[in-house]
Tab-separated table of C-alpha atoms in Angstrom:
chain	number	residue	atom	x	y	z
A	30	MET	CA	-0.042	0.025	-0.095
A	31	ARG	CA	1.216	3.376	-1.056
A	32	ARG	CA	2.182	5.511	1.671
A	33	ALA	CA	-0.006	8.899	1.350
A	34	ILE	CA	1.977	12.470	1.044
A	35	LYS	CA	0.618	13.772	4.593
A	36	THR	CA	2.873	16.096	6.507
A	37	ARG	CA	5.791	15.568	3.667
A	38	VAL	CA	3.873	18.164	1.610
A	39	SER	CA	5.842	20.703	3.221
A	40	ARG	CA	9.174	19.464	2.220
A	41	LEU	CA	8.056	18.995	-1.128
A	42	THR	CA	7.137	21.996	-1.799
A	43	ALA	CA	9.773	23.457	0.216
A	44	VAL	CA	12.327	22.752	-2.227
A	45	ALA	CA	10.592	24.197	-5.179
A	46	LEU	CA	12.634	27.369	-5.633
A	47	LEU	CA	15.467	25.113	-4.745
A	48	CYS	CA	14.897	23.030	-7.779
A	49	ALA	CA	15.295	25.869	-10.403
A	50	LEU	CA	18.489	26.808	-8.804
A	51	PRO	CA	21.102	25.066	-10.659
A	52	SER	CA	19.811	25.429	-14.332
A	53	VAL	CA	19.767	29.632	-13.412
A	54	LEU	CA	22.869	29.329	-12.350
A	55	LEU	CA	24.043	27.298	-15.724
A	56	ALA	CA	22.111	30.089	-18.024
A	57	SER	CA	24.173	32.756	-16.289
A	58	GLU	CA	27.398	30.931	-17.379
A	59	GLN	CA	26.561	30.861	-21.064
A	60	GLN	CA	28.119	32.496	-23.691
A	61	ALA	CA	26.580	35.603	-25.096
A	62	PRO	CA	24.399	33.988	-27.997
A	63	VAL	CA	24.745	35.603	-31.500
A	64	LEU	CA	21.812	37.482	-32.810
A	65	PRO	CA	20.388	36.896	-36.222
A	66	ALA	CA	21.163	39.469	-38.692
A	67	THR	CA	18.229	38.983	-40.875
A	68	ALA	CA	14.538	38.592	-40.631
A	69	GLN	CA	14.838	35.085	-42.361
A	70	GLY	CA	17.392	34.208	-39.407
A	71	TRP	CA	15.253	35.423	-37.116
A	72	ALA	CA	12.097	32.942	-38.125
A	73	GLU	CA	14.723	30.253	-38.421
A	74	LEU	CA	15.686	30.551	-34.508
A	75	ALA	CA	11.959	30.709	-33.668
A	76	ARG	CA	11.561	27.372	-35.629
A	77	GLN	CA	14.510	25.896	-33.960
A	78	ASP	CA	13.495	26.672	-30.495
A	79	ILE	CA	10.212	25.890	-30.833
A	80	GLU	CA	10.600	22.366	-31.797
A	81	ALA	CA	13.319	21.965	-29.383
A	82	ALA	CA	10.943	23.445	-26.505
A	83	TYR	CA	8.398	20.729	-27.639
A	84	GLN	CA	10.856	17.998	-28.196
A	85	ILE	CA	12.615	18.757	-24.420
A	86	THR	CA	8.912	18.880	-22.634
A	87	ALA	CA	8.010	15.767	-24.742
A	88	GLU	CA	11.080	13.926	-23.041
A	89	ASN	CA	10.732	15.525	-19.466
A	90	HIS	CA	7.065	16.521	-19.257
A	91	PRO	CA	4.821	14.085	-16.521
A	92	GLY	CA	2.106	14.867	-18.647
A	93	MET	CA	3.141	12.625	-21.036
A	94	ALA	CA	2.793	9.692	-18.966
A	95	ASP	CA	-0.070	10.653	-17.077
A	96	LYS	CA	-3.252	8.830	-16.968
A	97	GLN	CA	-5.341	11.648	-14.996
A	98	ASN	CA	-4.274	13.795	-18.400
A	99	PRO	CA	-4.692	11.681	-21.622
A	100	GLY	CA	-4.719	14.878	-23.862
A	101	PHE	CA	-1.596	16.699	-22.508
A	102	GLN	CA	0.533	14.834	-25.798
A	103	GLN	CA	-2.437	16.405	-27.983
A	104	GLN	CA	-2.292	19.734	-26.166
A	105	LEU	CA	1.553	19.857	-26.556
A	106	LEU	CA	1.362	19.201	-30.382
A	107	GLN	CA	-1.119	22.038	-30.336
A	108	ALA	CA	1.152	24.059	-28.566
A	109	LYS	CA	3.991	23.302	-30.933
A	110	THR	CA	1.510	23.879	-33.948
A	111	ASN	CA	0.219	27.468	-32.571
A	112	ALA	CA	3.636	28.672	-32.344
A	113	LEU	CA	4.637	27.721	-35.303
A	114	LEU	CA	2.107	28.990	-37.409
A	115	LEU	CA	3.412	32.267	-36.785
A	116	VAL	CA	7.085	31.654	-37.573
A	117	THR	CA	7.047	32.668	-40.921
A	118	GLN	CA	5.803	36.226	-39.886
A	119	VAL	CA	8.921	36.856	-37.509
A	120	THR	CA	11.212	39.509	-38.576
A	121	ASP	CA	13.022	40.385	-35.562
A	122	ALA	CA	13.840	39.281	-31.584
A	123	TYR	CA	10.295	40.553	-30.623
A	124	GLY	CA	8.565	38.507	-33.120
A	125	TYR	CA	10.866	35.625	-31.760
A	126	GLU	CA	10.051	36.461	-28.414
A	127	ALA	CA	5.888	36.291	-28.922
A	128	VAL	CA	6.542	33.155	-30.588
A	129	ILE	CA	8.147	31.437	-27.508
A	130	GLU	CA	5.079	33.055	-25.495
A	131	ARG	CA	2.877	31.652	-28.018
A	132	PHE	CA	3.956	28.197	-27.746
A	133	SER	CA	4.373	28.858	-23.445
A	134	THR	CA	0.405	29.836	-23.329
A	135	SER	CA	-0.949	27.290	-25.738
A	136	LEU	CA	0.114	24.336	-22.397
A	137	GLN	CA	-2.071	27.306	-20.031
A	138	ASP	CA	-0.206	25.776	-17.177
A	139	GLY	CA	2.705	28.354	-15.216
A	140	HIS	CA	4.738	25.518	-14.490
A	141	ALA	CA	5.400	24.573	-17.988
A	142	GLY	CA	6.378	26.047	-21.134
A	143	ALA	CA	9.347	28.581	-22.409
A	144	TYR	CA	10.123	31.936	-22.060
A	145	ALA	CA	12.294	33.967	-24.003
A	146	GLN	CA	16.002	35.935	-22.105
A	147	LEU	CA	16.688	38.675	-24.717
A	148	PRO	CA	20.054	40.322	-24.189
A	149	ASP	CA	20.348	43.817	-23.105
A	150	SER	CA	21.515	44.798	-26.669
A	151	VAL	CA	17.747	44.191	-27.622
A	152	PRO	CA	16.055	47.538	-26.109
A	153	ALA	CA	12.729	46.556	-24.503
A	154	ILE	CA	9.547	48.239	-25.775
A	155	ARG	CA	6.867	49.172	-22.989
A	156	ARG	CA	4.838	52.074	-24.679
A	157	TRP	CA	1.715	53.478	-23.458
A	158	PRO	CA	-0.840	55.694	-24.400
A	159	GLY	CA	-0.386	57.781	-21.415
A	160	PHE	CA	-2.483	56.256	-18.783
A	161	ASN	CA	-2.452	52.926	-17.268
A	162	THR	CA	-5.650	50.082	-16.607
A	163	VAL	CA	-6.772	48.031	-14.176
A	164	TRP	CA	-8.930	45.092	-14.418
A	165	ARG	CA	-11.536	44.835	-11.399
A	166	GLY	CA	-14.473	42.958	-11.061
A	167	ASP	CA	-15.368	42.684	-14.582
A	168	ALA	CA	-14.267	45.634	-16.093
A	169	LEU	CA	-10.913	47.487	-17.132
A	170	TRP	CA	-10.470	50.926	-15.414
A	171	VAL	CA	-8.003	53.811	-15.405
A	172	TYR	CA	-5.787	53.702	-12.706
A	173	TYR	CA	-3.795	56.735	-13.549
A	174	SER	CA	-3.235	58.830	-16.587
A	175	GLU	CA	-1.282	61.657	-17.578
A	176	GLN	CA	-3.343	61.991	-20.949
A	177	ALA	CA	-5.909	65.261	-21.383
A	178	GLY	CA	-9.222	63.835	-21.231
A	179	VAL	CA	-8.609	60.622	-19.406
A	180	THR	CA	-8.872	60.262	-15.950
A	181	ALA	CA	-8.851	57.786	-12.993
A	182	GLY	CA	-12.238	55.491	-12.751
A	183	MET	CA	-13.316	55.821	-16.065
A	184	GLN	CA	-14.113	52.632	-17.766
A	185	VAL	CA	-12.680	51.448	-21.191
A	186	LEU	CA	-15.712	50.250	-22.872
A	187	SER	CA	-14.385	49.352	-26.112
A	188	CYS	CA	-11.268	49.730	-29.052
A	189	ASP	CA	-11.135	50.246	-32.266
A	190	GLY	CA	-15.056	48.757	-32.704
A	191	LYS	CA	-14.099	45.816	-30.618
A	192	ALA	CA	-15.366	45.393	-26.926
A	193	VAL	CA	-12.611	45.200	-24.131
A	194	GLU	CA	-13.352	41.621	-22.966
A	195	SER	CA	-12.758	40.193	-26.686
A	196	LEU	CA	-9.876	42.403	-27.245
A	197	ILE	CA	-8.414	40.929	-24.354
A	198	LYS	CA	-9.073	37.537	-25.149
A	199	ASP	CA	-7.611	37.814	-28.706
A	200	ARG	CA	-4.595	40.486	-27.936
A	201	VAL	CA	-3.397	39.574	-24.298
A	202	PHE	CA	-4.633	35.619	-23.417
A	203	ALA	CA	-3.061	34.621	-26.833
A	204	PHE	CA	0.653	35.259	-25.173
A	205	ALA	CA	-0.178	35.084	-21.460
A	206	GLY	CA	-2.304	33.892	-19.178
A	207	GLN	CA	-5.284	31.984	-18.980
A	208	ALA	CA	-8.998	33.563	-19.884
A	209	ASN	CA	-11.064	30.771	-17.771
A	210	GLN	CA	-8.896	31.796	-14.546
A	211	PRO	CA	-10.977	34.957	-13.058
A	212	GLY	CA	-7.315	35.829	-11.540
A	213	HIS	CA	-5.644	36.221	-14.758
A	214	TRP	CA	-7.976	38.554	-15.931
A	215	TRP	CA	-7.174	40.562	-12.705
A	216	SER	CA	-3.497	39.961	-13.084
A	217	PHE	CA	-2.962	40.438	-17.209
A	218	GLY	CA	-5.787	42.533	-18.338
A	219	SER	CA	-3.905	45.515	-17.520
A	220	ARG	CA	-1.635	44.248	-20.707
A	221	LEU	CA	-4.162	45.574	-23.248
A	222	MET	CA	-2.849	49.276	-22.453
A	223	LEU	CA	0.743	48.217	-23.017
A	224	ASP	CA	2.701	47.859	-26.281
A	225	ASP	CA	5.649	45.650	-25.772
A	226	GLY	CA	6.637	45.278	-29.329
A	227	ASN	CA	4.772	42.167	-30.079
A	228	PRO	CA	4.145	42.286	-33.972
A	229	PHE	CA	0.749	40.190	-33.892
A	230	ASN	CA	-0.491	42.685	-31.558
A	231	PRO	CA	-0.523	46.126	-33.495
A	232	PRO	CA	-1.268	49.310	-31.271
A	233	LEU	CA	-4.894	50.364	-30.921
A	234	LYS	CA	-5.909	53.400	-32.286
A	235	GLN	CA	-8.752	54.804	-30.713
A	236	CYS	CA	-10.867	53.788	-27.048
A	237	GLN	CA	-14.443	54.448	-26.008
A	238	LEU	CA	-14.104	55.702	-22.213
A	239	VAL	CA	-16.569	56.747	-19.593
A	240	LYS	CA	-17.260	58.435	-16.275
A	241	PRO	CA	-19.621	56.762	-14.310
A	242	GLY	CA	-22.761	58.357	-14.911
A	243	ALA	CA	-21.688	60.468	-18.275
A	244	GLU	CA	-21.649	59.537	-21.577
A	245	ALA	CA	-18.550	57.693	-23.639
A	246	VAL	CA	-16.430	59.528	-25.304
A	247	ALA	CA	-13.275	58.619	-27.912
A	248	VAL	CA	-9.772	58.774	-27.187
A	249	THR	CA	-7.431	58.819	-29.975
A	250	LEU	CA	-4.391	56.630	-28.191
A	251	ASN	CA	-1.041	58.249	-28.811
A	252	TRP	CA	1.651	55.208	-28.025
A	253	GLN	CA	4.573	56.761	-26.442
A	254	PRO	CA	7.640	55.104	-24.275
A	255	ARG	CA	6.167	54.977	-20.787
A	256	PRO	CA	8.115	57.116	-18.307
A	257	GLU	CA	9.967	55.766	-15.351
A	258	SER	CA	7.732	57.900	-12.981
A	259	ALA	CA	4.959	56.380	-14.036
A	260	MET	CA	5.748	52.722	-13.020
A	261	GLN	CA	5.240	53.838	-9.233
A	262	HIS	CA	1.281	54.251	-10.352
A	263	VAL	CA	1.739	50.960	-12.649
A	264	LYS	CA	3.423	48.700	-9.314
A	265	ALA	CA	0.704	50.500	-7.115
A	266	ALA	CA	-2.189	49.582	-9.467
A	267	TYR	CA	-1.294	46.011	-9.559
A	268	ASN	CA	-0.984	44.944	-5.940
A	269	GLY	CA	-1.160	48.417	-3.655
A	270	ASP	CA	2.215	49.474	-1.753
A	271	LYS	CA	4.121	46.868	-0.755
A	272	LEU	CA	4.836	46.008	2.999
A	273	PRO	CA	8.372	44.335	4.295
A	274	VAL	CA	7.805	40.974	5.522
A	275	GLY	CA	6.653	41.055	9.056
A	276	LEU	CA	4.105	41.731	11.721
A	277	SER	CA	2.765	45.291	12.327
A	278	TRP	CA	-0.069	46.650	14.261
A	279	GLN	CA	-2.251	48.702	12.060
A	280	GLN	CA	-4.446	49.978	14.604
A	281	LYS	CA	-3.896	48.345	18.472
A	282	ASP	CA	-6.019	45.576	17.982
A	283	ILE	CA	-5.825	44.526	14.551
A	284	ALA	CA	-2.591	42.398	13.435
A	285	TRP	CA	-1.011	42.615	9.965
A	286	ILE	CA	1.251	39.986	9.025
A	287	ALA	CA	2.613	41.134	5.632
A	288	MET	CA	4.347	37.940	3.459
A	289	PRO	CA	4.772	39.365	0.251
A	290	THR	CA	7.147	36.666	-1.010
A	291	PHE	CA	7.376	32.819	-0.570
A	292	SER	CA	11.185	33.081	-2.405
A	293	PRO	CA	12.616	34.882	0.231
A	294	GLU	CA	16.093	35.964	-0.611
A	295	ALA	CA	18.934	36.240	2.545
A	296	ASP	CA	17.580	39.933	3.744
A	297	ASP	CA	13.760	38.585	3.713
A	298	ILE	CA	14.480	34.840	5.589
A	299	LYS	CA	15.901	37.076	8.137
A	300	LEU	CA	12.744	38.796	8.664
A	301	TYR	CA	10.990	35.683	8.356
A	302	GLU	CA	13.267	34.533	11.220
A	303	SER	CA	11.972	37.744	12.816
A	304	LEU	CA	8.158	37.282	12.029
A	305	PHE	CA	8.205	33.842	13.745
A	306	SER	CA	10.460	35.156	16.700
A	307	SER	CA	7.240	38.347	16.770
A	308	LEU	CA	4.750	35.870	16.265
A	309	GLU	CA	5.417	33.900	19.324
A	310	GLN	CA	6.501	36.797	21.808
A	311	GLN	CA	3.585	38.641	21.042
A	312	ARG	CA	0.961	35.613	21.238
A	313	PRO	CA	-0.948	36.938	23.938
A	314	ARG	CA	-1.742	39.978	21.960
A	315	LEU	CA	-2.653	37.815	19.059
A	316	LEU	CA	-5.229	36.149	21.023
A	317	GLU	CA	-6.765	39.325	22.278
A	318	ALA	CA	-6.542	40.872	18.769
A	319	LYS	CA	-10.025	42.290	17.229
A	320	ALA	CA	-8.734	40.521	13.739
A	321	ILE	CA	-5.411	39.272	11.786
A	322	VAL	CA	-4.754	40.032	9.076
A	323	LEU	CA	-2.320	37.720	6.548
A	324	ASP	CA	-1.582	39.741	3.637
A	325	LEU	CA	-0.213	37.974	0.512
A	326	ARG	CA	-0.449	41.080	-1.915
A	327	HIS	CA	2.821	40.770	-4.277
A	328	ASN	CA	3.109	37.412	-3.539
A	329	GLN	CA	4.588	35.079	-6.834
A	330	GLY	CA	4.734	31.660	-4.831
A	331	GLY	CA	8.002	29.965	-4.056
A	332	SER	CA	8.029	27.555	-0.956
A	333	SER	CA	5.196	26.361	1.317
A	334	TYR	CA	7.708	26.353	4.362
A	335	TRP	CA	7.000	30.000	5.231
A	336	SER	CA	3.057	30.011	4.940
A	337	VAL	CA	3.384	26.706	6.936
A	338	GLN	CA	5.160	28.005	9.986
A	339	VAL	CA	3.162	30.822	10.281
A	340	ALA	CA	-0.015	28.915	10.266
A	341	ASN	CA	1.993	26.505	13.151
A	342	ALA	CA	2.741	29.773	15.390
A	343	LEU	CA	-0.979	31.357	14.778
A	344	TRP	CA	-3.138	28.089	15.180
A	345	GLY	CA	-0.477	25.733	16.677
A	346	GLU	CA	1.461	22.894	15.074
A	347	LYS	CA	-0.212	20.107	16.294
A	348	ARG	CA	-3.667	21.405	14.701
A	349	VAL	CA	-2.033	22.647	11.666
A	350	GLU	CA	-0.481	19.093	10.870
A	351	SER	CA	-3.405	17.089	11.873
A	352	LEU	CA	-5.333	18.792	9.666
A	353	ARG	CA	-2.987	18.676	6.694
A	354	ASN	CA	-3.093	15.254	7.266
A	355	ALA	CA	-6.676	14.590	6.885
A	356	LEU	CA	-6.650	16.828	3.841
A	357	PHE	CA	-4.001	15.333	1.917
A	358	SER	CA	-4.316	11.642	3.081
A	359	ASN	CA	-5.067	10.283	-0.212
A	360	THR	CA	-2.416	12.620	-2.195
A	361	GLU	CA	0.302	10.862	-3.417
A	362	VAL	CA	3.569	12.230	-5.452
A	363	TRP	CA	4.513	11.053	-8.607
A	364	TRP	CA	8.066	11.955	-10.151
A	365	PHE	CA	8.773	11.428	-13.936
A	366	ALA	CA	12.007	9.418	-13.870
A	367	SER	CA	13.454	10.936	-17.294
A	368	PRO	CA	17.410	10.491	-17.690
A	369	GLY	CA	16.977	14.580	-17.246
A	370	ASN	CA	14.529	14.846	-14.291
A	371	THR	CA	16.623	11.974	-12.807
A	372	ALA	CA	20.159	13.429	-12.898
A	373	TYR	CA	18.697	16.736	-12.054
A	374	VAL	CA	16.763	15.500	-8.996
A	375	LYS	CA	20.028	13.632	-8.052
A	376	SER	CA	22.155	16.761	-8.305
A	377	LEU	CA	19.968	18.642	-5.263
A	378	TYR	CA	21.785	17.097	-2.752
A	379	ASP	CA	24.841	18.846	-3.454
A	380	VAL	CA	23.018	22.398	-3.493
A	381	LEU	CA	20.781	21.644	-0.456
A	382	LYS	CA	23.948	20.393	1.631
A	383	THR	CA	25.675	23.696	0.288
A	384	GLN	CA	22.876	26.069	1.280
A	385	GLY	CA	22.771	24.227	4.781
A	386	GLN	CA	19.517	22.352	4.245
A	387	THR	CA	20.994	19.297	5.901
A	388	ASP	CA	17.269	18.317	7.284
A	389	MET	CA	16.067	17.442	3.721
A	390	LEU	CA	19.535	15.603	2.762
A	391	PRO	CA	18.048	12.077	3.375
A	392	TRP	CA	14.632	13.016	1.724
A	393	ILE	CA	15.956	14.076	-1.612
A	394	GLN	CA	18.772	11.383	-1.399
A	395	ALA	CA	15.651	9.122	-1.285
A	396	VAL	CA	14.082	10.550	-3.990
A	397	GLY	CA	16.837	10.780	-6.155
A	398	SER	CA	17.126	7.005	-5.572
A	399	GLY	CA	13.913	5.820	-6.340
A	400	MET	CA	13.752	7.875	-9.693
A	401	GLN	CA	17.134	6.477	-10.783
A	402	LYS	CA	15.868	2.625	-9.869
A	403	SER	CA	12.532	3.672	-11.733
A	404	LEU	CA	14.430	4.575	-14.892
A	405	ASP	CA	16.800	1.780	-15.217
A	406	SER	CA	13.676	-0.769	-14.230
A	407	GLY	CA	12.006	1.335	-17.223
A	408	LYS	CA	9.153	2.811	-15.119
A	409	ALA	CA	7.714	6.046	-16.129
A	410	PHE	CA	7.656	7.357	-12.546
A	411	TYR	CA	8.985	6.919	-8.907
A	412	VAL	CA	6.023	7.321	-6.317
A	413	GLU	CA	7.118	8.807	-3.120
A	414	GLY	CA	6.838	6.761	-0.548
A	415	ASP	CA	6.618	3.305	-2.581
A	416	ASP	CA	9.772	2.148	-0.664
A	417	SER	CA	10.726	2.111	3.246
A	418	GLU	CA	13.741	4.389	2.694
A	419	ALA	CA	11.525	7.348	1.396
A	420	ASP	CA	9.044	6.483	4.244
A	421	ALA	CA	12.276	6.914	7.043
A	422	ALA	CA	13.468	9.912	5.079
A	423	SER	CA	9.945	11.863	5.380
A	424	ALA	CA	9.471	11.150	9.099
A	425	GLN	CA	8.872	14.384	11.056
A	426	PRO	CA	9.818	15.226	14.411
A	427	GLU	CA	7.360	15.210	17.170
A	428	ALA	CA	4.971	18.464	16.957
A	429	THR	CA	5.612	20.845	20.212
A	430	GLN	CA	3.387	21.382	22.645
A	431	GLU	CA	0.110	22.903	21.697
A	432	LEU	CA	-0.928	26.163	21.607
A	433	GLN	CA	-3.954	27.563	23.323
A	434	PRO	CA	-6.649	27.936	20.544
A	435	LEU	CA	-6.794	31.078	18.117
A	436	GLN	CA	-10.286	33.073	18.218
A	437	ALA	CA	-9.760	35.858	16.767
A	438	PRO	CA	-11.380	36.318	13.159
A	439	VAL	CA	-8.456	35.911	10.241
A	440	TYR	CA	-8.630	37.682	6.744
A	441	VAL	CA	-6.314	36.260	3.736
A	442	ILE	CA	-6.048	39.062	1.335
A	443	MET	CA	-5.038	36.967	-2.287
A	444	PRO	CA	-4.151	39.516	-5.089
A	445	GLY	CA	-4.968	37.794	-8.231
A	446	GLN	CA	-1.591	36.556	-9.380
A	447	CYS	CA	-1.865	34.113	-6.282
A	448	ALA	CA	-0.969	30.842	-7.641
A	449	SER	CA	1.727	27.724	-6.559
A	450	ALA	CA	3.163	28.237	-2.726
A	451	CYS	CA	0.549	31.190	-2.470
A	452	LEU	CA	-2.300	28.748	-3.356
A	453	ASP	CA	-0.520	26.204	-0.861
A	454	ALA	CA	-0.994	28.776	2.012
A	455	VAL	CA	-4.455	29.372	1.220
A	456	ASP	CA	-4.712	25.767	1.347
A	457	VAL	CA	-3.829	25.882	4.971
A	458	PHE	CA	-4.938	28.995	6.366
A	459	THR	CA	-8.474	28.163	5.012
A	460	LEU	CA	-8.659	24.709	7.020
A	461	PHE	CA	-9.601	27.026	9.950
A	462	GLU	CA	-13.080	28.274	10.602
A	463	ASN	CA	-12.093	31.321	11.626
A	464	THR	CA	-10.598	32.157	8.222
A	465	LYS	CA	-12.043	34.637	5.417
A	466	LEU	CA	-10.359	34.979	2.113
A	467	ALA	CA	-10.387	38.852	0.774
A	468	GLY	CA	-9.349	40.474	-2.058
A	469	ALA	CA	-9.212	39.199	-5.692
A	470	THR	CA	-9.738	35.717	-6.984
A	471	SER	CA	-6.713	33.823	-7.095
A	472	SER	CA	-5.442	32.009	-9.660
A	473	ALA	CA	-4.958	28.302	-9.937
A	474	ASP	CA	-2.501	25.872	-10.497
A	475	SER	CA	-1.951	22.316	-12.524
A	476	THR	CA	-1.260	19.448	-10.473
A	477	TYR	CA	2.433	19.210	-12.267
A	478	MET	CA	4.995	20.830	-10.130
A	479	ASP	CA	8.601	21.485	-8.780
A	480	VAL	CA	10.348	22.528	-11.861
A	481	ARG	CA	13.497	22.925	-13.241
A	482	PHE	CA	14.747	25.313	-16.661
A	483	GLN	CA	16.552	23.899	-19.346
A	484	ILE	CA	18.317	26.281	-21.998
A	485	LEU	CA	16.774	26.460	-25.581
A	486	PRO	CA	19.436	26.205	-28.382
A	487	SER	CA	20.015	29.365	-29.347
A	488	GLY	CA	20.857	30.360	-25.696
A	489	LEU	CA	17.852	33.253	-26.026
A	490	GLY	CA	15.357	31.175	-23.266
A	491	GLN	CA	14.618	28.564	-21.109
A	492	VAL	CA	12.298	25.579	-21.135
A	493	ILE	CA	10.128	25.080	-18.001
A	494	ILE	CA	10.207	21.642	-16.931
A	495	PRO	CA	8.111	20.336	-13.790
A	496	ASN	CA	9.496	17.070	-12.177
A	497	LYS	CA	6.446	15.684	-10.490
A	498	VAL	CA	2.812	15.182	-10.843
A	499	TYR	CA	0.245	15.382	-7.588
A	500	VAL	CA	-2.303	12.293	-7.790
A	501	ASN	CA	-5.322	13.091	-5.824
A	502	ARG	CA	-4.802	16.419	-4.465
A	503	PRO	CA	-7.645	17.910	-2.917
A	504	ARG	CA	-7.515	21.531	-5.061
A	505	ALA	CA	-8.393	20.322	-8.384
A	506	ASN	CA	-6.155	21.194	-11.575
A	507	GLY	CA	-7.034	24.593	-12.417
A	508	GLN	CA	-9.520	24.977	-9.201
A	509	TYR	CA	-8.900	29.179	-7.704
A	510	TYR	CA	-10.178	30.562	-5.001
A	511	THR	CA	-13.065	32.914	-4.661
A	512	PRO	CA	-13.163	35.322	-1.589
A	513	ALA	CA	-16.000	36.090	0.422
A	514	LEU	CA	-14.922	39.791	0.897
A	515	ALA	CA	-14.202	40.846	-2.568
A	516	HIS	CA	-12.448	44.106	-2.820
A	517	ASN	CA	-12.685	45.183	-6.760
A	518	GLU	CA	-11.641	48.842	-5.874
A	519	LEU	CA	-8.748	50.657	-7.712
A	520	ASP	CA	-7.192	51.338	-4.762
A	521	TRP	CA	-5.192	48.528	-3.298
A	522	SER	CA	-3.632	49.790	-0.612
A	523	THR	CA	-3.040	48.780	2.847
A	524	GLN	CA	-5.028	51.740	4.149
A	525	ALA	CA	-7.692	50.763	1.567
A	526	LEU	CA	-8.045	47.110	2.441
A	527	LEU	CA	-7.735	47.912	6.638
A	528	GLU	CA	-10.940	49.738	5.759
A	529	LYS	CA	-12.643	46.688	4.146
A	530	VAL	CA	-11.844	44.692	7.090
A	531	LEU	CA	-13.133	47.347	9.617
A	532	SER	CA	-16.114	47.436	7.904
A	533	ASP	CA	-16.963	44.147	7.657
A	534	LEU	CA	-15.925	43.648	11.290
A	535	LYS	CA	-18.930	46.039	12.219
A	536	ASP	CA	-21.113	44.105	9.978
């Protein structure tokens, strides 16, 4: 009988970032690629890299042998076809980049595909019409404007005779994101008013905008380089202000725990360590809090280790472990044992050792050994926990003494881009009845995880390769979270969200 994932899930997700490290370092060591001198050269380069991206994915992606996803092979072939249909129109680096994006987007999975890495000699194009926009709720709104006749709070209805929704599907979601995910409209909708040089999306000419309660006006779009001074408004529009990792008190009885990253660099790791200490030291005050806010704005995923530690500090390690064991009681982890994946996972032993992650060494050694055995015997997958060695390596220490139950209401603020380890955090936080989701509808994950990267033949990009697949994961493939307390206003500042929470507490 196979052993279920249980508490080992935190370890598996914790190495998601580590699994990317060696390939990223390798990319930086490559010689600078030679750029094509002709339009034909760029088209041929795009064709070559798409064919390579397809082949590398076909050889290494768990979906190729995943009986839960019988349509993956056809989807991968369609992704290649979609990209190759554009190749003949490629004439420069921007066309090349768009073709790579088309391939990746067709797979509809943030943990698979490919991306371009153009050198600094290719200037980035970032043009705007003098204003930037955000998607909130079910519409596109002007957030900030330097264009005469256009003001914040105006709704963009249509452009060049087409409704905004259709334009975003045709222009934005053809190259980024997934139209069937509400969170991706929140994350990517604003790109309609950005010209990044994609030759398959010529700049729009005129849009119809309207103020609430007024008549629509036609605005001619004057595309120009977006000034650096406008970036503060672009960033504010996306997630609001960015608080450092840590615990603060926005009011004397409102605790605010900011977690803007689960991919912490050295400085953020220190902040997380300080946060854990603060949660322990200030627990008496937390128990008496009117509300506790878990702020996930700006979070792009990474390792679930950090969110689990926060949950342990708030609700108690025994409670968290017990509920997670029940949630994942039937979940299994299947590692796709291709030669490339197997060699890569085995190489992580030295990476973890160098980084001082010694508690994870027995586990990663067991997984690498298991994958090698599967590869040698011709099996597609190594199912983690099929052998006593992996079971022993995944053993967890006894939980600490239980904490006094936390009764204060907990609000989790989700941004639209919340995915991967950010969703893992929501999985854990929502195990407790005193949790309420706020903010925007989240993004969603597939069941393919723990990515590595492989450089394309041109050296101008990398292929994204997941190494494992979750089987019987409670959160289904493509499932997202919808907030009970939606915040569709333009202002996503800490103050605005605090007022939202305070208002809800009064109801």
